Coordinates of C-alpha atoms in Angstrom, one line a residue:
Chain A
N26 CA 16.7 4.1 -11.3
A27 CA 13.3 1.9 -13.2
G28 CA 10.7 1.9 -10.0
V29 CA 8.0 -1.2 -9.9
M30 CA 7.2 -1.9 -13.5
Q31 CA 3.5 -3.2 -13.7
N32 CA 1.7 -4.4 -16.6
P33 CA -0.7 -4.3 -18.3
R34 CA -1.8 -1.0 -16.3
H35 CA -5.9 -1.1 -17.9
L36 CA -7.5 -5.3 -18.6
V37 CA -10.3 -5.7 -18.7
R38 CA -11.9 -9.1 -18.8
R39 CA -15.6 -11.0 -19.0
R40 CA -16.5 -13.7 -16.4
G41 CA -15.9 -16.7 -16.1
Q42 CA -11.8 -15.6 -18.0
E43 CA -8.1 -16.0 -17.0
A44 CA -6.8 -13.0 -15.3
R45 CA -2.7 -12.6 -15.3
L46 CA -0.6 -9.7 -13.8
R47 CA 3.1 -8.9 -14.2
C48 CA 5.0 -6.8 -11.7
S49 CA 8.4 -6.7 -12.3
P50 CA 10.2 -5.3 -8.4
M51 CA 13.0 -2.7 -8.3
K52 CA 17.1 -3.7 -9.5
G53 CA 18.2 -5.1 -5.9
H54 CA 15.2 -6.4 -4.3
S55 CA 14.5 -9.8 -3.9
H56 CA 11.1 -9.2 -1.8
V57 CA 7.5 -8.7 -3.8
Y58 CA 4.1 -7.9 -2.3
W59 CA 1.0 -7.6 -4.1
Y60 CA -1.8 -5.4 -2.9
R61 CA -5.7 -5.4 -3.8
Q62 CA -7.9 -1.9 -3.6
L63 CA -11.1 -1.8 -4.3
P64 CA -13.1 1.1 -4.2
E65 CA -13.4 3.7 -2.2
E66 CA -11.6 1.6 0.2
G67 CA -7.7 1.1 1.3
L68 CA -5.2 -1.4 0.5
K69 CA -5.3 -5.0 1.3
F70 CA -3.0 -6.8 1.2
M71 CA -2.9 -10.0 0.0
V72 CA 0.8 -12.1 -0.4
Y73 CA 4.1 -12.2 -0.2
L74 CA 6.8 -13.8 -2.3
Q75 CA 10.6 -14.5 -2.1
K76 CA 12.1 -15.0 -5.4
E77 CA 10.6 -19.1 -5.9
N78 CA 8.9 -18.6 -2.4
I79 CA 5.8 -17.8 -1.1
I80 CA 6.1 -16.8 2.7
D81 CA 2.7 -15.4 4.0
E82 CA -0.3 -15.5 1.3
S83 CA -2.8 -15.1 4.7
G84 CA -4.7 -12.1 2.7
M85 CA -5.0 -14.5 -0.6
P86 CA -8.8 -16.0 -1.2
K87 CA -8.9 -19.3 -1.0
E88 CA -9.9 -20.0 -4.3
R89 CA -8.9 -18.9 -8.2
F90 CA -6.3 -16.7 -7.2
S91 CA -2.6 -17.8 -7.2
A92 CA 1.2 -16.1 -7.2
E93 CA 4.4 -17.1 -8.4
F94 CA 7.7 -15.2 -7.9
P95 CA 10.2 -17.8 -10.4
K96 CA 13.6 -17.0 -10.5
E97 CA 13.4 -15.2 -13.9
G98 CA 11.5 -13.4 -14.8
P99 CA 7.5 -10.6 -13.2
S100 CA 6.3 -11.9 -10.5
I101 CA 2.4 -13.2 -11.6
L102 CA -1.1 -13.0 -9.9
R103 CA -3.5 -15.5 -11.5
I104 CA -7.1 -15.3 -11.2
Q105 CA -8.4 -18.0 -13.0
Q106 CA -12.5 -17.4 -14.0
V107 CA -12.6 -13.6 -12.7
V108 CA -16.7 -12.5 -11.5
R109 CA -17.4 -9.3 -11.3
G110 CA -16.2 -8.8 -7.3
D111 CA -12.5 -8.8 -9.0
S112 CA -13.0 -6.4 -10.4
A113 CA -10.1 -3.2 -8.8
A114 CA -6.7 -2.2 -8.2
Y115 CA -4.2 -4.6 -7.9
F116 CA -1.3 -2.8 -7.0
C117 CA 2.8 -3.8 -6.6
A118 CA 5.4 -3.5 -4.1
S119 CA 8.7 -4.6 -3.5
S120 CA 11.5 -4.3 -1.0
R121 CA 15.4 -5.4 -0.6
D122 CA 15.1 -6.5 2.5
R123 CA 12.2 -7.9 4.6
Q124 CA 12.4 -5.1 7.1
E125 CA 12.7 -2.7 4.4
T126 CA 10.7 0.3 3.1
Q127 CA 8.3 -1.4 0.3
Y128 CA 8.0 0.8 -3.4
F129 CA 4.8 0.3 -4.1
G130 CA 4.3 0.2 -8.8
P131 CA 1.3 1.8 -10.6
G132 CA -1.3 -0.7 -10.5
T133 CA -2.9 -3.3 -12.9
R134 CA -6.5 -1.7 -12.9
L135 CA -8.6 -5.2 -13.3
L136 CA -12.5 -4.6 -15.0
V137 CA -14.4 -8.4 -14.9
L138 CA -17.9 -6.7 -17.7
Chain B
D27 CA -11.9 -5.6 11.8
Q28 CA -10.3 -2.2 11.0
Q29 CA -7.1 -2.1 12.5
V30 CA -5.7 0.6 11.3
K31 CA -8.6 3.8 10.9
Q32 CA -8.6 7.5 9.3
N33 CA -11.6 8.6 10.7
S34 CA -11.5 11.5 8.3
P35 CA -12.2 10.8 4.6
S36 CA -11.0 14.3 3.6
L37 CA -9.3 17.9 5.1
S38 CA -9.4 20.5 3.2
V39 CA -6.7 23.1 4.3
Q40 CA -5.2 26.6 2.4
E41 CA -1.6 27.2 1.3
G42 CA 1.2 28.1 3.4
R43 CA -0.4 26.4 6.1
I44 CA 0.2 23.6 8.1
S45 CA -1.9 20.2 7.0
I46 CA -2.8 17.7 10.1
L47 CA -3.5 14.1 9.3
N48 CA -4.5 11.2 11.4
C49 CA -4.1 7.7 11.5
D50 CA -5.3 5.3 15.4
Y51 CA -4.5 1.7 15.6
T52 CA -6.1 -1.4 18.0
N53 CA -3.6 -3.2 17.5
S54 CA -0.7 -3.0 20.0
M55 CA 1.5 -5.2 18.2
F56 CA 2.1 -3.4 15.4
D57 CA 6.0 -2.4 15.7
Y58 CA 6.4 0.2 12.7
F59 CA 4.5 2.6 11.1
L60 CA 4.6 4.0 7.0
W61 CA 2.6 6.6 5.7
Y62 CA 2.1 6.6 2.0
K63 CA 0.6 9.7 -1.1
K64 CA -1.1 8.4 -3.9
Y65 CA -2.5 11.0 -7.0
P66 CA -5.4 9.1 -9.0
A67 CA -4.2 6.1 -11.0
E68 CA -0.5 5.5 -9.5
G69 CA 0.0 3.6 -7.1
P70 CA 1.5 4.7 -3.4
T71 CA 4.6 7.2 -2.8
F72 CA 6.3 6.7 0.4
L73 CA 6.5 9.7 2.5
I74 CA 7.9 9.2 5.8
S75 CA 7.9 6.4 8.1
I76 CA 8.3 5.6 12.1
S77 CA 9.7 2.5 14.9
S78 CA 7.9 2.4 17.1
I79 CA 10.5 2.6 19.7
K80 CA 10.0 6.4 18.5
D81 CA 7.9 9.4 19.0
K82 CA 8.2 11.6 16.5
N83 CA 10.1 11.2 13.1
E84 CA 11.1 14.0 10.6
D85 CA 11.3 15.2 6.6
G86 CA 11.5 18.1 5.5
R87 CA 8.2 19.1 6.3
F88 CA 6.7 15.8 6.7
T89 CA 6.6 15.0 10.7
V90 CA 5.8 12.1 11.8
F91 CA 4.3 12.0 15.3
L92 CA 4.1 8.7 17.3
N93 CA 1.7 8.7 20.8
K94 CA 2.0 4.7 21.6
S95 CA 0.0 4.6 25.7
A96 CA -3.2 6.3 22.7
K97 CA -2.4 3.7 19.1
H98 CA -2.2 7.3 17.5
L99 CA 0.2 9.0 14.6
S100 CA -0.2 11.8 12.7
L101 CA 1.1 13.6 9.9
H102 CA 2.2 17.0 9.8
I103 CA 3.0 18.6 6.4
V104 CA 3.9 22.2 6.8
P105 CA 3.8 24.9 4.8
S106 CA 1.4 22.7 3.1
Q107 CA 1.8 23.4 -1.6
P108 CA -1.0 22.3 -3.8
G109 CA 1.2 19.8 -4.9
D110 CA 0.7 18.4 -2.0
S111 CA -3.5 17.3 -2.5
A112 CA -3.5 13.8 -2.5
V113 CA -4.8 10.8 -0.8
Y114 CA -2.8 10.2 2.0
F115 CA -2.6 6.9 3.8
C116 CA -1.6 4.9 6.8
A117 CA 0.3 1.7 7.2
A118 CA 1.3 0.0 10.0
R119 CA 3.4 -3.8 10.1
G120 CA 5.1 -6.3 12.1
V121 CA 2.5 -8.0 13.7
Q122 CA 3.5 -11.4 14.9
G123 CA 6.9 -10.5 12.6
A124 CA 4.5 -10.0 9.6
Q125 CA 6.1 -8.0 6.9
K126 CA 2.5 -6.8 5.6
L127 CA 0.6 -4.0 5.7
V128 CA -2.4 -2.9 6.9
F129 CA -3.2 0.2 5.3
G130 CA -6.2 2.5 6.3
Q131 CA -9.0 3.7 4.2
G132 CA -7.0 7.3 3.2
T133 CA -8.3 10.3 3.8
R134 CA -8.4 12.3 0.1
L135 CA -6.2 16.4 1.3
T136 CA -6.9 18.8 -1.0
I137 CA -4.8 22.3 -0.4
N138 CA -6.5 25.6 -1.4
P139 CA -4.5 28.2 -2.8

């Protein structure tokens, strides 16, 4: 019974490049959440998606960041033209229903050089 | 605007004793609270939760207490074991029906043999 899968686990990008982070929710889960953790801080909500819909993007930076959860395939968090301040751990969580507990993946650690 | 606060960055407890982790919140609209445990380079693992209609929830060695009037919750671990050494995050949910989790900064618990 696989948990939430995230890949890559580590990603190194140079300033100005694009970063694509993938998340496959737990089996039977159709709700996906993305969080970001900066060094020595707690996790901060970014976006909440259901299949093909963005439900809440109140935590997403207005520029360069986008997220999708297509009908088939994993959820993607895309960061265009990365800057050093984007270096962080990005965690994906999933839940079976909107009221259910969120279970987290292992995270993707993004380093921008 | 830190709506969920964990004021103790670290806590050291002797093996076999009780560990008490504390969390305060400012928004009275939160209706659901969770505790997650996190090891380095891994994602947060769900431990225990409590609804705002309850004041206590127990699961094995873990008990969460909620004091709504004080806007305070605590996690008790008894007896503490070396494997409990990790960072513990308190999270809250539910303002205006939102599903996003608002996390505290975390408390690093160290269990000494």
